[in-house]
XYZ file of C-alpha atoms in Angstrom:
255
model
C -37.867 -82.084 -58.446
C -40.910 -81.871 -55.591
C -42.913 -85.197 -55.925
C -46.675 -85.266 -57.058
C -48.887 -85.606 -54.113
C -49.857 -88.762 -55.953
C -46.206 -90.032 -56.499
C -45.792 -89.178 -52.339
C -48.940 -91.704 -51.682
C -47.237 -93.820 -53.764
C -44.047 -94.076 -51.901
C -45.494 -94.156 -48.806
C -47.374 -97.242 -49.652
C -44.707 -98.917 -51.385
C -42.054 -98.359 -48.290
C -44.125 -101.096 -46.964
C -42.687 -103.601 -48.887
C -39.006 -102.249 -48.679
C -39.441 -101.341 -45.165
C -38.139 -97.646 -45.925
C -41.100 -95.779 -44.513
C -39.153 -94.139 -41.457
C -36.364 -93.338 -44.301
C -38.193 -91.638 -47.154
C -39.508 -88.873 -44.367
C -42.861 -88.553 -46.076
C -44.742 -89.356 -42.332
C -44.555 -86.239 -40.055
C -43.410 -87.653 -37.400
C -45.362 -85.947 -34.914
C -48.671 -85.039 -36.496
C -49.790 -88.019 -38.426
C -53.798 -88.756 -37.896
C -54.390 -92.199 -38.175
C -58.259 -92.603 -39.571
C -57.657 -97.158 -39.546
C -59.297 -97.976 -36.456
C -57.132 -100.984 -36.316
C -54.394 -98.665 -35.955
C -52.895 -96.409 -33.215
C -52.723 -92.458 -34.595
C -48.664 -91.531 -35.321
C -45.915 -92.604 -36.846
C -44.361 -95.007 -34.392
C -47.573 -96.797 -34.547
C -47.309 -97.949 -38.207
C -43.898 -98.897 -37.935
C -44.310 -100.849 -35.164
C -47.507 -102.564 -37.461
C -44.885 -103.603 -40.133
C -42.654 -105.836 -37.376
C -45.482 -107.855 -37.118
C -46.089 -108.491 -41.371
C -44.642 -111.647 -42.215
C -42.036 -109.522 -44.803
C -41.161 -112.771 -46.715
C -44.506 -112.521 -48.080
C -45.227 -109.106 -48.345
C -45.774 -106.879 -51.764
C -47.020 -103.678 -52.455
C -48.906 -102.817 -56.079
C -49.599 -99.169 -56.683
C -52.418 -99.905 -59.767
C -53.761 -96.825 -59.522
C -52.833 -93.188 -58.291
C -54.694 -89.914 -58.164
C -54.032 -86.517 -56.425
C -57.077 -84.103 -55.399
C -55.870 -80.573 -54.040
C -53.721 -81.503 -50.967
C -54.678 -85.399 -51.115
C -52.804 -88.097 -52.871
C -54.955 -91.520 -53.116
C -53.978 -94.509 -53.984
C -55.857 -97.794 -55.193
C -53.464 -100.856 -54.368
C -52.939 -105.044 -54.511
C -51.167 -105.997 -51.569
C -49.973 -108.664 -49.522
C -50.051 -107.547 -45.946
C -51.153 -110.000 -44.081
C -53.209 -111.727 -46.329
C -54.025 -110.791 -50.028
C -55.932 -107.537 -50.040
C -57.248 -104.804 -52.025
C -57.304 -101.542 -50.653
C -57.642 -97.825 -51.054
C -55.378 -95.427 -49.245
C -55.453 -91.394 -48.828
C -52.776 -88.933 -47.493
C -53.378 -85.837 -46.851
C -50.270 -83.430 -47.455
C -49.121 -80.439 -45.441
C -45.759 -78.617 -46.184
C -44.294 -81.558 -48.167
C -45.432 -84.819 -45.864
C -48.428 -86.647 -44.666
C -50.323 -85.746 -41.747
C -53.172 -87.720 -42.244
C -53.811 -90.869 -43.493
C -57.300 -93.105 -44.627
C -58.212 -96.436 -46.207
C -59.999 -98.949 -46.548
C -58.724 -102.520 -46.992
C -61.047 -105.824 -48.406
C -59.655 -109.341 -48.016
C -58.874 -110.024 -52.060
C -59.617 -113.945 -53.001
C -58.030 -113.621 -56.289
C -60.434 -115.024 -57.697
C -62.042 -113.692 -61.083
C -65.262 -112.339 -61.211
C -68.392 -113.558 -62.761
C -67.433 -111.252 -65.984
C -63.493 -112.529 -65.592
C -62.309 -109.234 -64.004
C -60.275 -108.865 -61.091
C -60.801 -106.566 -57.669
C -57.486 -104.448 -59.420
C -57.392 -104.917 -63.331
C -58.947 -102.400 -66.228
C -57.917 -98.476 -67.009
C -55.547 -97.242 -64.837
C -55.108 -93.392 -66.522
C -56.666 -90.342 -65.614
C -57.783 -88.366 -68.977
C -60.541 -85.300 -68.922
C -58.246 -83.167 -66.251
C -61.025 -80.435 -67.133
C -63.902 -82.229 -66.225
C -62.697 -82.915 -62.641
C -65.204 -81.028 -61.159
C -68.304 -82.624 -63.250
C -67.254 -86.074 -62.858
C -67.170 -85.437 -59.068
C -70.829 -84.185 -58.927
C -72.206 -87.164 -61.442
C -70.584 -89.691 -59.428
C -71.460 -88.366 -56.141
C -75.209 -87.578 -57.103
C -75.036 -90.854 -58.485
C -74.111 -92.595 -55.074
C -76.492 -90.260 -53.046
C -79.584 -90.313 -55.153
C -79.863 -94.186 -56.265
C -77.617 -95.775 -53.400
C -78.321 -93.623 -50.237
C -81.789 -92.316 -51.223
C -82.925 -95.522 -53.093
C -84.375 -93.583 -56.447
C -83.573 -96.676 -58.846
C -85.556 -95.258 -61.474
C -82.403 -92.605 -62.006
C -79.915 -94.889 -62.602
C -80.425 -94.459 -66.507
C -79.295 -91.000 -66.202
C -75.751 -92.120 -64.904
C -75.469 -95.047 -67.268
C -74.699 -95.498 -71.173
C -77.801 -98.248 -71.807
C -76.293 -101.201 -69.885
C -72.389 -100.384 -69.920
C -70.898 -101.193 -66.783
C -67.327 -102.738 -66.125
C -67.797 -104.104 -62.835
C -64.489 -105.021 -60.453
C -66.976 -106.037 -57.726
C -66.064 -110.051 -57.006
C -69.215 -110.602 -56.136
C -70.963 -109.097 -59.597
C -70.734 -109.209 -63.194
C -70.635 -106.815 -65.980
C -73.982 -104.528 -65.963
C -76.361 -102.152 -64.683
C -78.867 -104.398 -64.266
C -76.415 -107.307 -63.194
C -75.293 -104.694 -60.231
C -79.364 -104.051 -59.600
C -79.825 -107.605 -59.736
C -77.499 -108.704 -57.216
C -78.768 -105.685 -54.697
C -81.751 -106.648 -54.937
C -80.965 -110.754 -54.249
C -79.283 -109.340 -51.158
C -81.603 -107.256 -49.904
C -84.038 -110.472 -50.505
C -81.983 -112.658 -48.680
C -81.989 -110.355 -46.018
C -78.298 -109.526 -46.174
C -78.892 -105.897 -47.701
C -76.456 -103.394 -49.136
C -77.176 -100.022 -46.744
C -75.577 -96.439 -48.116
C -76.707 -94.158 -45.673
C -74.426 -91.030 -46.537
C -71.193 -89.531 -48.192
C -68.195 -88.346 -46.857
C -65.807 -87.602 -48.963
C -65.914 -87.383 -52.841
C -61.952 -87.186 -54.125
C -61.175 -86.880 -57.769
C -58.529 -86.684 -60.801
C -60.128 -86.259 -64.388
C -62.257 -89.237 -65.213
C -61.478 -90.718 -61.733
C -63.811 -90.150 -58.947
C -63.255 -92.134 -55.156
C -66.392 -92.191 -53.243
C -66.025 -92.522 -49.431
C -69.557 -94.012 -48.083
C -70.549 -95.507 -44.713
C -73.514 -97.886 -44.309
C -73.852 -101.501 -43.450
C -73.086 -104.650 -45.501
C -74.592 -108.059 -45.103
C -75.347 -106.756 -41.248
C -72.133 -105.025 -40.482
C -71.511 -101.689 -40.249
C -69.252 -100.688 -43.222
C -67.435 -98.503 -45.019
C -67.715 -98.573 -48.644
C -64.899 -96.758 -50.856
C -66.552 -96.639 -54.637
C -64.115 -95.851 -57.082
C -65.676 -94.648 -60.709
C -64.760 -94.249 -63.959
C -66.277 -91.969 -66.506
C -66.425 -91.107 -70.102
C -68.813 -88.846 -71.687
C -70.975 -87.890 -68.759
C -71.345 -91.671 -67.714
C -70.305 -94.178 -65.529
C -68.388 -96.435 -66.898
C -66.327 -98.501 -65.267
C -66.620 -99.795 -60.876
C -64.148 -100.837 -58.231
C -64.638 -100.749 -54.861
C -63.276 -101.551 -51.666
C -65.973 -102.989 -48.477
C -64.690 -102.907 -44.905
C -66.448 -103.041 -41.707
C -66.201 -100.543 -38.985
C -65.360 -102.287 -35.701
C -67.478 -100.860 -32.434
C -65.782 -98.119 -30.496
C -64.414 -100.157 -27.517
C -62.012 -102.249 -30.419
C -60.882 -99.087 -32.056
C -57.016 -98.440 -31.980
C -57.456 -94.552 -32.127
C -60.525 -92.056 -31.456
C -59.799 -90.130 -34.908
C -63.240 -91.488 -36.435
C -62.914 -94.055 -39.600
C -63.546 -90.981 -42.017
């Protein structure tokens, strides 16, 4: 039986760890766009990445996994070269991947100010039907209170106060995640959205692909959402910053 775009992403990824990826044939060999910057576009290029792991260490944990269309994305906990959390995305033509994006976030382990991890909580898709919805609340969400700034609309994408919040830096809360926003744009280390480019979704799943600056770095944020009932529900999310052109590894663009 033909693999899930999903279950593909999934393999992928987890060839890391067994160091099967030129086996499984999921790569095209040829046309694979790399969209890492720290990476050289192809095949040979990722392989060649993976000599360098130290393999006695490595892991791969596939938490999450979501397919939208012709895209299979996956939210992992790896050990690479250091503990990370990360978000990947293949895009699928006639069976493989010929293009590939993430975005990877040094993971401390450490438990948040609510006790949650960068990787724990729901891991199901549910709501297939309401794909489409949750796509346009959690995107108008991310453009009209985090690009545009219009904090007095973030009740209309919130239950009250509900908010399970992965971010290691935050606790639980709407007003928690204002809070802390507003501390860093205080201390002059601000949180900058300054637009979308890529909303990818499975049921009440919804990845947000972002680019702005962090704490004076120019970044890339991937937000991932969970919703029930019209409302956001639960956060994770992955920050990584965007080196300058001249230290890029391909010229593919980082989304």
């Amino acid at each position: 039986m033909e693999l899930s775009n999903k279950d593909k992403a999934e393999a992928i990824q987890n060839s890391i760890e067994t160091e099967t990826l030129a086996e499984i044939g999921l790569i095209h060999p040829e046309s694979y766009k790399q969209h890492n910057p720290n990476v050289a576009t192809g095949l040979q290029a990722i392989l060649a990445l993976h000599e360098q792991m130290p393999m006695e260490k490595v892991y791969t944990n596939v938490v999450r996994k979501f397919q939208d269309g012709d895209i299979g994305f996956v939210h992992v906990d790896y050990f690479l070269f250091e503990h990370t959390a990360a978000f990947d995305i293949h895009r699928f033509e006639n069976g493989v991947s010929v293009e590939h994006w993430d975005n990877l976030q040094t993971n401390s382990r450490k438990l948040n100010k609510s006790g949650r991890t960068m990787t724990d909580g729901k891991t199901k898709a549910v709501d297939h039907h309401k794909t489409d919805d949750n796509k346009r609340l959690a995107q108008n969400f991310v453009k009209n209170v985090l690009v545009n700034g219009q904090i007095d609309l973030v009740s209309a994408y919130f239950r009250n106060d509900e908010l399970i919040q992965h971010n290691p830096y935050m606790g639980d809360g709407v007003q928690e995640f204002l809070n802390v926003l507003a501390q860093w744009k205080k201390d002059g280390k601000p949180q900058i959205y300054n637009k979308i480019h890529k909303v990818l979704g499975e049921g009440n799943f919804v990845l947000v692909l972002s680019e702005g600056s962090f704490w004076g770095e120019h970044a890339a944020f991937y937000d991932l959402y969970r919703i029930e009932q019209d409302k956001i529900v639960e956060h994770w999310d992955v920050i990584e910053a965007i080196p300058e052109q001249k230290k890029r590894k391909n010229d593919n663009g980082k989304f």
